[in-house]
Amino acid sequence: MKQKWTLQNVILLALIGIIFSVIYWIMDPVYQIVNSGLAVIGLQAFTNEITLGVWMMAGPLASYILKKVGAGFIGEMLGAAGEMFLGGSYGVGTLLSGFIQGIGSELGFALTGYKNWFAGLWLSTLTGTVVTFGWDLFKSGYIHYKLSLLVALFIVRYLSIFFFSGVLVHLIAKLLDRSKLLSHE
């Protein structure tokens, strides 16, 4: 694994950050719509769990495509910063969320020693879930929920992150590979 960053790596990382900035910014009103719909039936606590996987896609995609230490963390932070600068609903708090999500994502790849990127992707869905859920225990007051609700929230969060930040990221990477758009180093 080459660890030297090339100009192509930096440009690709910036593009991932920019693209996901827009996706994250679009997700702000989507989140509000989902939250309103779930509130009607008393399940608004699940809004964050259902949608969080989308907000965590930049990190795993950056790591999986670039295969560089720190790419996931930086990709997630760039996406969060871009969302904030686009006028996202959560302001500067978006950076803290990006920081936590970036750490959670990067940790999965780190657990493989940055050697098995495929396993790292799947581990990142688990570590991303654990780290962000641990953060929400305190930030969002989940610590006060009953155990049964906590288990349900954790499972839904994991499924969201697994689908969006695992399955979709893997499919996007395969499409990019097949397109030969990215040269292999």
Coordinates of C-alpha atoms in Angstrom, one line a residue:
M1 CA 0.0 0.0 0.0
K2 CA 1.4 3.3 -1.1
Q3 CA 0.9 6.0 1.6
K4 CA 2.2 8.9 -0.4
W5 CA -0.6 11.3 -1.3
T6 CA -0.7 12.3 -4.9
L7 CA -2.4 15.4 -6.4
Q8 CA -4.9 13.0 -8.0
N9 CA -5.7 11.6 -4.4
V10 CA -6.2 15.1 -3.0
I11 CA -8.5 16.2 -5.9
L12 CA -10.5 13.0 -5.6
L13 CA -10.9 13.5 -1.9
A14 CA -12.0 17.1 -2.4
L15 CA -14.5 15.9 -5.0
I16 CA -15.9 13.3 -2.6
G17 CA -16.2 16.0 0.1
I18 CA -18.0 18.4 -2.3
I19 CA -20.4 15.8 -3.7
F20 CA -21.3 14.6 -0.2
S21 CA -21.6 18.2 1.1
V22 CA -24.5 18.6 -1.4
I23 CA -26.0 15.2 -0.5
Y24 CA -25.8 16.0 3.2
W25 CA -27.3 19.5 2.7
I26 CA -30.2 17.9 0.7
M27 CA -30.7 15.4 3.6
D28 CA -31.4 18.2 6.1
P29 CA -35.0 18.8 4.8
V30 CA -35.4 15.0 4.1
Y31 CA -34.6 14.4 7.8
Q32 CA -37.3 17.0 8.8
I33 CA -39.9 15.3 6.6
V34 CA -39.1 11.8 7.9
N35 CA -39.1 13.2 11.4
S36 CA -42.5 14.8 10.9
G37 CA -44.0 11.6 9.4
L38 CA -42.6 9.4 12.2
A39 CA -43.8 11.9 14.9
V40 CA -47.4 11.3 13.8
I41 CA -47.1 7.7 14.9
G42 CA -44.8 8.3 17.9
L43 CA -41.6 7.0 16.4
Q44 CA -39.6 10.2 15.8
A45 CA -36.8 8.8 17.9
F46 CA -36.0 6.6 14.9
T47 CA -35.5 9.4 12.4
N48 CA -31.8 9.8 13.1
E49 CA -31.3 6.0 13.0
I50 CA -33.0 5.6 9.7
T51 CA -31.1 8.5 8.0
L52 CA -27.7 8.4 9.6
G53 CA -26.2 5.9 7.1
V54 CA -26.5 8.6 4.3
W55 CA -24.6 11.1 6.5
M56 CA -21.7 8.6 7.0
M57 CA -21.0 7.7 3.3
A58 CA -18.2 10.1 2.5
G59 CA -15.7 8.6 5.0
P60 CA -16.0 5.0 3.9
L61 CA -16.1 5.9 0.3
A62 CA -12.9 8.0 0.6
S63 CA -11.1 5.2 2.5
Y64 CA -12.3 2.4 0.2
I65 CA -11.4 4.2 -3.0
L66 CA -8.2 6.1 -2.0
K67 CA -6.8 3.4 0.3
K68 CA -5.0 6.0 2.4
V69 CA -4.7 6.3 6.2
G70 CA -6.9 9.2 7.3
A71 CA -8.9 9.5 4.0
G72 CA -12.1 8.5 5.7
F73 CA -11.8 11.0 8.5
I74 CA -10.8 13.8 6.2
G75 CA -13.6 12.9 3.7
E76 CA -16.2 13.0 6.4
M77 CA -14.9 16.3 7.7
L78 CA -14.9 17.8 4.2
G79 CA -18.5 16.7 3.7
A80 CA -19.6 18.1 7.0
A81 CA -17.8 21.4 6.4
G82 CA -19.3 21.7 3.0
E83 CA -22.8 21.0 4.4
M84 CA -22.2 23.7 7.0
F85 CA -21.0 26.3 4.4
L86 CA -24.0 25.5 2.2
G87 CA -26.2 26.6 5.1
G88 CA -27.1 23.3 6.5
S89 CA -29.7 23.3 9.3
Y90 CA -27.3 22.3 12.0
G91 CA -24.7 25.0 11.6
V92 CA -21.3 24.6 13.2
G93 CA -22.6 21.5 15.1
T94 CA -22.3 19.7 11.8
L95 CA -18.5 19.8 12.2
L96 CA -18.7 18.0 15.5
S97 CA -21.0 15.4 13.9
G98 CA -18.5 15.0 11.0
F99 CA -15.7 14.6 13.5
I100 CA -17.5 11.8 15.4
Q101 CA -18.6 10.1 12.3
G102 CA -15.2 10.4 10.7
I103 CA -13.6 8.7 13.7
G104 CA -16.2 5.9 13.7
S105 CA -15.6 5.3 10.0
E106 CA -11.8 5.5 10.1
L107 CA -11.7 3.1 13.1
G108 CA -13.0 0.2 11.0
F109 CA -10.2 0.5 8.5
A110 CA -7.6 1.0 11.3
L111 CA -8.7 -2.3 12.9
T112 CA -7.4 -4.1 9.8
G113 CA -4.1 -2.2 10.0
Y114 CA -5.1 -0.5 6.7
K115 CA -4.3 -3.8 4.9
N116 CA -7.7 -5.3 4.1
W117 CA -9.8 -2.6 2.6
F118 CA -12.8 -4.8 2.0
A119 CA -12.9 -6.0 5.6
G120 CA -12.3 -2.5 6.7
L121 CA -15.3 -1.3 4.9
W122 CA -17.6 -3.8 6.7
L123 CA -15.9 -3.1 10.0
S124 CA -16.4 0.6 9.5
T125 CA -20.1 0.0 9.4
L126 CA -19.9 -1.5 12.9
T127 CA -17.4 0.9 14.4
G128 CA -19.3 3.8 12.9
T129 CA -22.5 2.5 14.5
V130 CA -20.8 2.0 17.9
V131 CA -19.0 5.3 18.0
T132 CA -21.9 7.4 16.9
F133 CA -24.4 5.6 19.1
G134 CA -22.1 6.1 22.1
W135 CA -22.0 9.8 21.3
D136 CA -25.8 10.0 21.0
L137 CA -26.2 8.3 24.4
F138 CA -25.0 11.6 25.9
K139 CA -25.5 14.2 23.2
S140 CA -29.1 13.2 22.3
G141 CA -30.0 11.9 25.8
Y142 CA -30.4 8.2 24.7
I143 CA -28.9 7.3 28.1
H144 CA -32.4 8.0 29.5
Y145 CA -34.2 5.5 27.2
K146 CA -35.3 2.0 28.2
L147 CA -33.0 -0.8 27.2
S148 CA -35.5 -2.2 24.7
L149 CA -35.7 1.1 22.9
L150 CA -31.9 1.4 22.9
V151 CA -31.5 -2.0 21.3
A152 CA -34.1 -1.2 18.7
L153 CA -32.4 2.2 17.9
F154 CA -29.0 0.6 17.7
I155 CA -30.2 -2.1 15.3
V156 CA -32.0 0.4 13.0
R157 CA -28.9 2.6 13.0
Y158 CA -26.6 -0.3 12.1
L159 CA -28.9 -1.4 9.3
S160 CA -28.9 2.2 7.9
I161 CA -25.2 2.5 8.1
F162 CA -24.6 -1.0 6.8
F163 CA -26.8 -0.3 3.7
F164 CA -25.7 3.2 2.9
S165 CA -22.1 3.3 4.1
G166 CA -21.4 -0.4 3.3
V167 CA -23.5 -1.8 0.5
L168 CA -24.0 1.4 -1.5
V169 CA -20.3 2.5 -1.0
H170 CA -19.2 -0.9 -2.2
L171 CA -21.4 -0.7 -5.2
I172 CA -20.3 2.8 -6.0
A173 CA -16.6 1.7 -5.8
K174 CA -17.3 -1.3 -8.1
L175 CA -19.0 1.0 -10.6
L176 CA -16.1 3.4 -10.5
D177 CA -13.7 0.5 -10.9
R178 CA -15.6 -0.9 -13.9
S179 CA -15.8 2.6 -15.5
K180 CA -11.9 2.8 -15.4
L181 CA -12.5 6.4 -14.4
L182 CA -10.0 6.0 -11.6
S183 CA -6.5 4.8 -12.4
H184 CA -5.0 2.1 -10.1
E185 CA -1.9 3.0 -8.2

